[in-house]
Tab-separated table of C-alpha atoms in Angstrom:
chain	number	residue	atom	x	y	z
G	1	UNK	CA	0.000	0.000	0.000
G	2	UNK	CA	1.053	3.609	-0.148
G	3	UNK	CA	3.521	4.804	2.466
G	4	UNK	CA	0.703	6.758	4.110
G	5	UNK	CA	-0.831	3.431	5.034
G	6	UNK	CA	2.234	2.300	6.949
G	7	UNK	CA	0.935	4.202	9.985
G	8	UNK	CA	-2.168	2.043	10.183
G	9	UNK	CA	-2.435	-0.334	13.139
G	10	UNK	CA	-3.818	-3.725	12.221
G	11	UNK	CA	-6.420	-4.842	14.774
G	12	UNK	CA	-5.818	-8.247	16.294
G	13	UNK	CA	-9.118	-10.031	15.917
G	14	UNK	CA	-9.791	-13.573	17.081
G	15	UNK	CA	-9.860	-15.766	13.995
G	16	UNK	CA	-12.732	-18.232	13.825
G	17	UNK	CA	-14.442	-20.035	10.999
G	18	UNK	CA	-17.981	-21.052	10.225
G	19	UNK	CA	-19.302	-23.482	7.666
G	20	UNK	CA	-21.753	-26.334	7.581
G	21	UNK	CA	-19.617	-29.475	7.405
G	22	UNK	CA	-16.490	-29.044	5.308
G	23	UNK	CA	-14.735	-26.231	7.167
G	24	UNK	CA	-14.907	-27.243	10.823
G	25	UNK	CA	-11.291	-28.374	10.738
G	26	UNK	CA	-10.137	-24.992	9.444
G	27	UNK	CA	-10.998	-23.174	12.685
G	28	UNK	CA	-8.241	-24.538	14.975
G	29	UNK	CA	-5.504	-23.824	12.448
G	30	UNK	CA	-6.774	-20.315	11.812
G	31	UNK	CA	-7.066	-19.560	15.524
G	32	UNK	CA	-3.558	-20.798	16.212
G	33	UNK	CA	-2.021	-18.736	13.426
G	34	UNK	CA	-3.865	-15.551	14.423
G	35	UNK	CA	-3.028	-15.839	18.106
G	36	UNK	CA	0.701	-16.190	17.578
G	37	UNK	CA	1.429	-13.317	15.167
G	38	UNK	CA	-0.193	-10.578	13.155
G	39	UNK	CA	-0.828	-11.649	9.562
G	40	UNK	CA	1.428	-9.970	6.999
G	41	UNK	CA	1.142	-9.850	3.228
G	42	UNK	CA	3.699	-11.811	1.202
G	43	UNK	CA	4.267	-11.944	-2.576
G	44	UNK	CA	2.709	-15.409	-2.644
G	45	UNK	CA	-0.458	-14.379	-0.781
G	46	UNK	CA	-3.842	-14.210	-2.494
G	47	UNK	CA	-6.398	-12.049	-0.687
G	48	UNK	CA	-10.160	-12.287	-0.726
G	49	UNK	CA	-12.296	-10.087	-2.931
G	50	UNK	CA	-15.365	-8.018	-2.099
G	51	UNK	CA	-18.916	-7.649	-3.395
G	52	UNK	CA	-19.950	-4.155	-4.436
G	53	UNK	CA	-22.676	-2.367	-6.354
G	54	UNK	CA	-22.015	-0.502	-9.565
G	55	UNK	CA	-23.343	3.009	-8.924
G	56	UNK	CA	-22.535	4.546	-12.305
G	57	UNK	CA	-19.816	6.442	-14.140
G	58	UNK	CA	-18.357	9.936	-13.942
G	59	UNK	CA	-15.210	11.759	-15.007
G	60	UNK	CA	-12.122	12.859	-13.086
G	61	UNK	CA	-9.006	14.879	-13.846
G	62	UNK	CA	-5.448	13.872	-12.942
G	63	UNK	CA	-2.631	16.124	-11.796
G	64	UNK	CA	-1.802	17.099	-15.381
G	65	UNK	CA	-5.371	18.165	-16.142
G	66	UNK	CA	-6.140	15.155	-18.320
G	67	UNK	CA	-9.747	13.942	-18.207
G	68	UNK	CA	-10.513	10.245	-17.784
G	69	UNK	CA	-13.633	8.158	-17.038
G	70	UNK	CA	-14.165	6.271	-13.782
G	71	UNK	CA	-16.763	3.835	-12.451
G	72	UNK	CA	-18.022	4.178	-8.877
G	73	UNK	CA	-18.396	0.949	-6.882
G	74	UNK	CA	-19.968	0.941	-3.418
G	75	UNK	CA	-19.723	-1.698	-0.698
G	76	UNK	CA	-23.028	-2.339	1.090
G	77	UNK	CA	-22.254	-3.848	4.488
G	78	UNK	CA	-20.004	-6.487	2.919
G	79	UNK	CA	-19.256	-9.106	5.604
G	80	UNK	CA	-17.480	-12.447	5.896
G	81	UNK	CA	-19.873	-15.338	6.518
G	82	UNK	CA	-17.572	-18.383	6.360
G	83	UNK	CA	-14.046	-19.662	5.862
G	84	UNK	CA	-13.850	-22.717	3.608
G	85	UNK	CA	-11.204	-25.428	3.676
G	86	UNK	CA	-11.621	-28.662	1.735
G	87	UNK	CA	-9.288	-31.430	0.596
G	88	UNK	CA	-9.438	-32.422	-3.064
G	89	UNK	CA	-9.045	-35.921	-4.454
G	90	UNK	CA	-5.390	-35.226	-5.242
G	91	UNK	CA	-4.816	-34.379	-1.526
G	92	UNK	CA	-4.367	-30.679	-2.272
G	93	UNK	CA	-6.216	-28.161	-0.122
G	94	UNK	CA	-8.734	-25.584	-1.292
G	95	UNK	CA	-9.082	-22.421	0.785
G	96	UNK	CA	-11.698	-19.729	0.264
G	97	UNK	CA	-13.512	-16.903	2.032
G	98	UNK	CA	-17.294	-16.643	1.725
G	99	UNK	CA	-18.513	-13.039	1.524
G	100	UNK	CA	-22.086	-11.683	1.610
G	101	UNK	CA	-23.388	-8.177	0.916
G	102	UNK	CA	-26.524	-5.992	0.783
G	103	UNK	CA	-28.862	-6.482	3.762
G	104	UNK	CA	-32.349	-7.808	3.081
G	105	UNK	CA	-35.490	-8.522	5.098
G	106	UNK	CA	-35.674	-11.860	6.863
G	107	UNK	CA	-39.183	-12.548	5.541
G	108	UNK	CA	-37.766	-12.683	1.996
G	109	UNK	CA	-34.918	-15.038	2.942
G	110	UNK	CA	-35.079	-18.832	3.003
G	111	UNK	CA	-34.847	-20.616	6.345
G	112	UNK	CA	-31.652	-22.367	5.321
G	113	UNK	CA	-29.884	-19.092	4.586
G	114	UNK	CA	-31.345	-17.472	7.703
G	115	UNK	CA	-29.729	-20.175	9.808
G	116	UNK	CA	-26.426	-19.720	7.995
G	117	UNK	CA	-26.439	-15.958	8.540
G	118	UNK	CA	-27.536	-16.372	12.150
G	119	UNK	CA	-24.650	-18.716	12.916
G	120	UNK	CA	-22.238	-16.238	11.319
G	121	UNK	CA	-23.643	-13.397	13.398
G	122	UNK	CA	-24.551	-11.211	10.416
G	123	UNK	CA	-27.919	-9.957	9.096
G	124	UNK	CA	-29.581	-11.570	6.099
G	125	UNK	CA	-27.980	-10.723	2.757
G	126	UNK	CA	-28.997	-10.615	-0.878
G	127	UNK	CA	-25.862	-12.114	-2.419
G	128	UNK	CA	-23.252	-14.616	-1.220
G	129	UNK	CA	-20.045	-15.361	-3.126
G	130	UNK	CA	-16.827	-17.286	-2.530
G	131	UNK	CA	-13.283	-16.088	-3.285
G	132	UNK	CA	-10.362	-18.561	-3.450
G	133	UNK	CA	-7.404	-17.530	-1.279
G	134	UNK	CA	-4.128	-18.843	0.075
G	135	UNK	CA	-4.101	-20.571	3.495
G	136	UNK	CA	-2.682	-17.467	5.220
G	137	UNK	CA	-5.463	-15.120	4.029
G	138	UNK	CA	-8.461	-16.367	6.042
G	139	UNK	CA	-10.591	-13.568	7.519
G	140	UNK	CA	-12.502	-13.883	10.828
G	141	UNK	CA	-16.191	-14.609	10.360
G	142	UNK	CA	-18.353	-11.549	10.874
G	143	UNK	CA	-15.667	-9.079	9.772
G	144	UNK	CA	-17.056	-6.086	7.887
G	145	UNK	CA	-14.927	-5.294	4.840
G	146	UNK	CA	-14.238	-1.712	3.858
G	147	UNK	CA	-13.318	0.110	0.671
G	148	UNK	CA	-9.855	0.458	2.211
G	149	UNK	CA	-9.331	-3.162	1.163
G	150	UNK	CA	-8.090	-1.765	-2.162
G	151	UNK	CA	-5.228	0.729	-2.295
G	152	UNK	CA	-5.392	3.636	-4.756
G	153	UNK	CA	-2.839	2.868	-7.440
G	154	UNK	CA	-3.312	-0.893	-7.522
G	155	UNK	CA	-5.097	-2.919	-10.217
G	156	UNK	CA	-8.284	-4.949	-9.827
G	157	UNK	CA	-10.453	-7.336	-11.834
G	158	UNK	CA	-14.223	-6.767	-11.860
G	159	UNK	CA	-16.550	-9.719	-12.487
G	160	UNK	CA	-20.256	-9.285	-13.259
G	161	UNK	CA	-23.071	-10.243	-15.597
G	162	UNK	CA	-22.855	-8.155	-18.745
G	163	UNK	CA	-25.753	-6.137	-20.108
G	164	UNK	CA	-28.061	-8.270	-22.270
G	165	UNK	CA	-28.532	-6.891	-25.780
G	166	UNK	CA	-30.839	-9.487	-27.251
G	167	UNK	CA	-30.409	-11.143	-30.648
G	168	UNK	CA	-27.614	-9.380	-32.526
G	169	UNK	CA	-26.111	-9.770	-35.971
G	170	UNK	CA	-22.549	-10.711	-36.788
G	171	UNK	CA	-21.350	-7.123	-37.231
G	172	UNK	CA	-22.403	-6.139	-33.708
G	173	UNK	CA	-21.667	-9.480	-32.064
G	174	UNK	CA	-18.336	-10.369	-33.662
G	175	UNK	CA	-17.171	-7.068	-35.182
G	176	UNK	CA	-17.506	-8.288	-38.776
G	177	UNK	CA	-16.893	-5.500	-41.264
G	178	UNK	CA	-19.796	-6.584	-43.502
G	179	UNK	CA	-19.972	-6.565	-47.291
G	180	UNK	CA	-19.122	-3.697	-49.599
G	181	UNK	CA	-21.364	-0.651	-49.450
G	182	UNK	CA	-20.985	0.022	-53.171
G	183	UNK	CA	-22.319	-1.185	-56.526
G	184	UNK	CA	-22.962	-4.877	-56.878
G	185	UNK	CA	-24.208	-5.506	-53.335
G	186	UNK	CA	-27.988	-5.508	-53.097
G	187	UNK	CA	-29.416	-4.998	-49.576
G	188	UNK	CA	-26.775	-7.230	-48.019
G	189	UNK	CA	-24.321	-4.725	-46.595
G	190	UNK	CA	-24.568	-6.039	-43.020
G	191	UNK	CA	-25.014	-9.737	-43.831
G	192	UNK	CA	-22.612	-12.407	-42.681
G	193	UNK	CA	-21.696	-13.901	-46.017
G	194	UNK	CA	-20.871	-17.535	-46.784
G	195	UNK	CA	-20.690	-19.927	-43.827
G	196	UNK	CA	-20.086	-23.249	-45.578
G	197	UNK	CA	-16.952	-24.957	-46.891
G	198	UNK	CA	-18.137	-26.217	-50.326
G	199	UNK	CA	-19.031	-29.877	-50.923
G	200	UNK	CA	-16.240	-31.138	-48.706
G	201	UNK	CA	-16.945	-31.241	-45.757
G	202	UNK	CA	-20.431	-30.190	-46.859
G	203	UNK	CA	-21.459	-28.796	-43.491
G	204	UNK	CA	-20.912	-25.856	-41.173
G	205	UNK	CA	-18.059	-26.335	-38.736
G	206	UNK	CA	-19.035	-26.230	-35.033
G	207	UNK	CA	-18.174	-22.964	-33.322
G	208	UNK	CA	-18.787	-20.827	-36.382
G	209	UNK	CA	-19.273	-17.159	-35.481
G	210	UNK	CA	-22.860	-16.343	-36.417
G	211	UNK	CA	-25.725	-14.143	-35.291
G	212	UNK	CA	-27.166	-14.921	-31.876
G	213	UNK	CA	-27.864	-13.698	-28.367
G	214	UNK	CA	-25.388	-11.047	-27.216
G	215	UNK	CA	-24.541	-10.198	-23.615
G	216	UNK	CA	-26.222	-11.388	-20.442
G	217	UNK	CA	-23.308	-13.625	-19.428
G	218	UNK	CA	-20.642	-13.604	-16.759
G	219	UNK	CA	-17.639	-11.592	-17.880
G	220	UNK	CA	-14.470	-10.144	-16.364
G	221	UNK	CA	-12.839	-6.791	-17.008
G	222	UNK	CA	-9.171	-7.057	-16.084
G	223	UNK	CA	-6.467	-4.668	-14.885
G	224	UNK	CA	-8.555	-1.653	-13.898
G	225	UNK	CA	-6.644	0.937	-11.860
G	226	UNK	CA	-8.046	2.119	-8.515
G	227	UNK	CA	-7.813	5.931	-8.503
G	228	UNK	CA	-9.680	6.890	-5.323
G	229	UNK	CA	-11.100	5.316	-2.158
G	230	UNK	CA	-13.760	6.923	0.045
G	231	UNK	CA	-14.005	5.096	3.384
G	232	UNK	CA	-16.905	7.148	4.755
G	233	UNK	CA	-19.247	6.084	1.945
G	234	UNK	CA	-17.338	2.871	1.114
G	235	UNK	CA	-16.740	3.961	-2.468
G	236	UNK	CA	-14.078	2.579	-4.803
G	237	UNK	CA	-13.338	4.589	-7.957
G	238	UNK	CA	-11.846	2.465	-10.755
G	239	UNK	CA	-10.578	3.830	-14.032
G	240	UNK	CA	-12.616	2.709	-17.047
G	241	UNK	CA	-15.874	0.790	-17.404
G	242	UNK	CA	-17.030	-2.413	-15.748
G	243	UNK	CA	-19.673	-4.945	-16.875
G	244	UNK	CA	-23.232	-4.846	-15.628
G	245	UNK	CA	-26.064	-2.355	-15.321
G	246	UNK	CA	-26.228	0.362	-12.675
G	247	UNK	CA	-26.936	-0.933	-9.144
G	248	UNK	CA	-25.936	-4.458	-10.196
G	249	UNK	CA	-23.737	-6.535	-7.883
G	250	UNK	CA	-20.143	-6.952	-9.035
G	251	UNK	CA	-17.224	-8.895	-7.595
G	252	UNK	CA	-13.948	-7.033	-7.196
G	253	UNK	CA	-10.622	-8.760	-6.529
G	254	UNK	CA	-6.902	-8.114	-6.937
G	255	UNK	CA	-5.890	-8.276	-10.587
G	256	UNK	CA	-4.608	-11.762	-11.374
G	257	UNK	CA	-2.192	-10.594	-14.060
G	258	UNK	CA	-0.904	-7.206	-12.914
G	259	UNK	CA	-0.951	-7.894	-9.171
G	260	UNK	CA	-0.915	-11.570	-8.176
G	261	UNK	CA	1.071	-13.171	-11.010
G	262	UNK	CA	3.432	-10.202	-11.337
G	263	UNK	CA	4.222	-10.314	-7.625
G	264	UNK	CA	4.903	-14.056	-7.720
G	265	UNK	CA	7.116	-13.850	-10.834
G	266	UNK	CA	9.171	-10.877	-9.623
G	267	UNK	CA	9.575	-12.490	-6.211
G	268	UNK	CA	10.866	-15.686	-7.843
G	269	UNK	CA	13.374	-13.619	-9.845
G	270	UNK	CA	14.518	-11.714	-6.775
G	271	UNK	CA	13.299	-8.305	-8.045
G	272	UNK	CA	11.952	-7.151	-4.699
G	273	UNK	CA	11.400	-3.562	-5.858
G	274	UNK	CA	9.068	-4.678	-8.681
G	275	UNK	CA	6.756	-6.902	-6.661
G	276	UNK	CA	4.183	-4.124	-6.146
G	277	UNK	CA	3.510	-0.932	-8.146
G	278	UNK	CA	5.633	2.118	-7.396
G	279	UNK	CA	4.886	3.784	-4.082
G	280	UNK	CA	3.557	0.587	-2.489
G	281	UNK	CA	4.997	-1.122	0.562
G	282	UNK	CA	2.320	-3.705	1.318
G	283	UNK	CA	-1.416	-4.407	1.055
G	284	UNK	CA	-4.056	-4.590	3.815
G	285	UNK	CA	-3.850	-8.164	4.987
G	286	UNK	CA	-5.750	-10.361	5.327
G	287	UNK	CA	-8.355	-7.721	4.415
G	288	UNK	CA	-9.218	-4.049	4.774
G	289	UNK	CA	-11.683	-3.665	7.656
G	290	UNK	CA	-13.757	-0.899	9.206
G	291	UNK	CA	-11.306	-0.678	12.104
G	292	UNK	CA	-8.427	-0.069	9.725
G	293	UNK	CA	-10.402	2.552	7.797
G	294	UNK	CA	-11.042	4.519	11.004
G	295	UNK	CA	-7.293	5.115	11.369
G	296	UNK	CA	-6.808	6.520	7.867
G	297	UNK	CA	-8.008	9.646	6.020
G	298	UNK	CA	-11.596	9.409	4.717
G	299	UNK	CA	-10.526	9.990	1.095
G	300	UNK	CA	-7.302	8.682	-0.450
G	301	UNK	CA	-6.355	9.285	-4.083
G	302	UNK	CA	-3.706	7.667	-6.225
G	303	UNK	CA	-0.842	10.009	-7.185
G	304	UNK	CA	-0.315	10.968	-10.797
G	305	UNK	CA	2.772	8.970	-11.726
G	306	UNK	CA	2.774	9.065	-15.514
G	307	UNK	CA	4.176	11.900	-17.638
G	308	UNK	CA	1.972	14.690	-18.915
G	309	UNK	CA	0.003	13.736	-22.040
G	310	UNK	CA	0.213	17.320	-23.290
G	311	UNK	CA	4.019	17.250	-23.689
G	312	UNK	CA	5.107	15.986	-27.123
G	313	UNK	CA	7.173	12.819	-26.946
G	314	UNK	CA	10.635	13.069	-28.430
């Protein structure tokens, strides 16, 4: 995180886990690790993600006066409901953190989920998701996650259901350029063209790009930069656009390519100064909580590190 964050005191919370049947054995190990030392981020650590709502888009200006678009994501009482630990058939272990967000009325919640939320000590939620982590990144059940979980200047991946656009043609769905808009083409400028392969094989190959339903599927937008964090309103400002309609739930996690894999590769090479982006010392670990946010400024912005776009490049 930025050097400003080095002053933050990490609260020592008792680590406990909650799950129906498969994660009961994870609690003793988590409690033992949390009681002996404060968890610290390492280049091989994978943190949990959060669930947020897409509130819309606006524009911001950097230190050079350049205008750029941002998407506002808001955390709605995002809390940890379980820590998962299972053993696969190949004897490897799977670790994950179950997160829930957006409070809802109990009368609209099933009895099974009411019991799960009651055992976790959290109110009923609209959405529950699971984020794979490393064994050292378990978060105590009941912890309320904050927007401070992401540091301005880092990169994130946003996962959501894209906007459904109905039945679309090949030009809109697959970026086909279409046929010539000149003489010799009669009312077929936006058609697909030939799809066969002559008499041999005499059929259309499976997977052919054709017209069909566009959007309305789970998609991921990768490597979006976090430019601002507002801890009072739990807002995360990311540069660019994210999938989904306004007020839709989205999952936000550390970027797999520009954060997790880069840190692991640079650490293996011994390039300690390139593990995190410039100006970073560490990340909130195992997660950014409300207690941590109370010790930091309410609004933190990423510094403008790149050169001015208005200066001609030599």
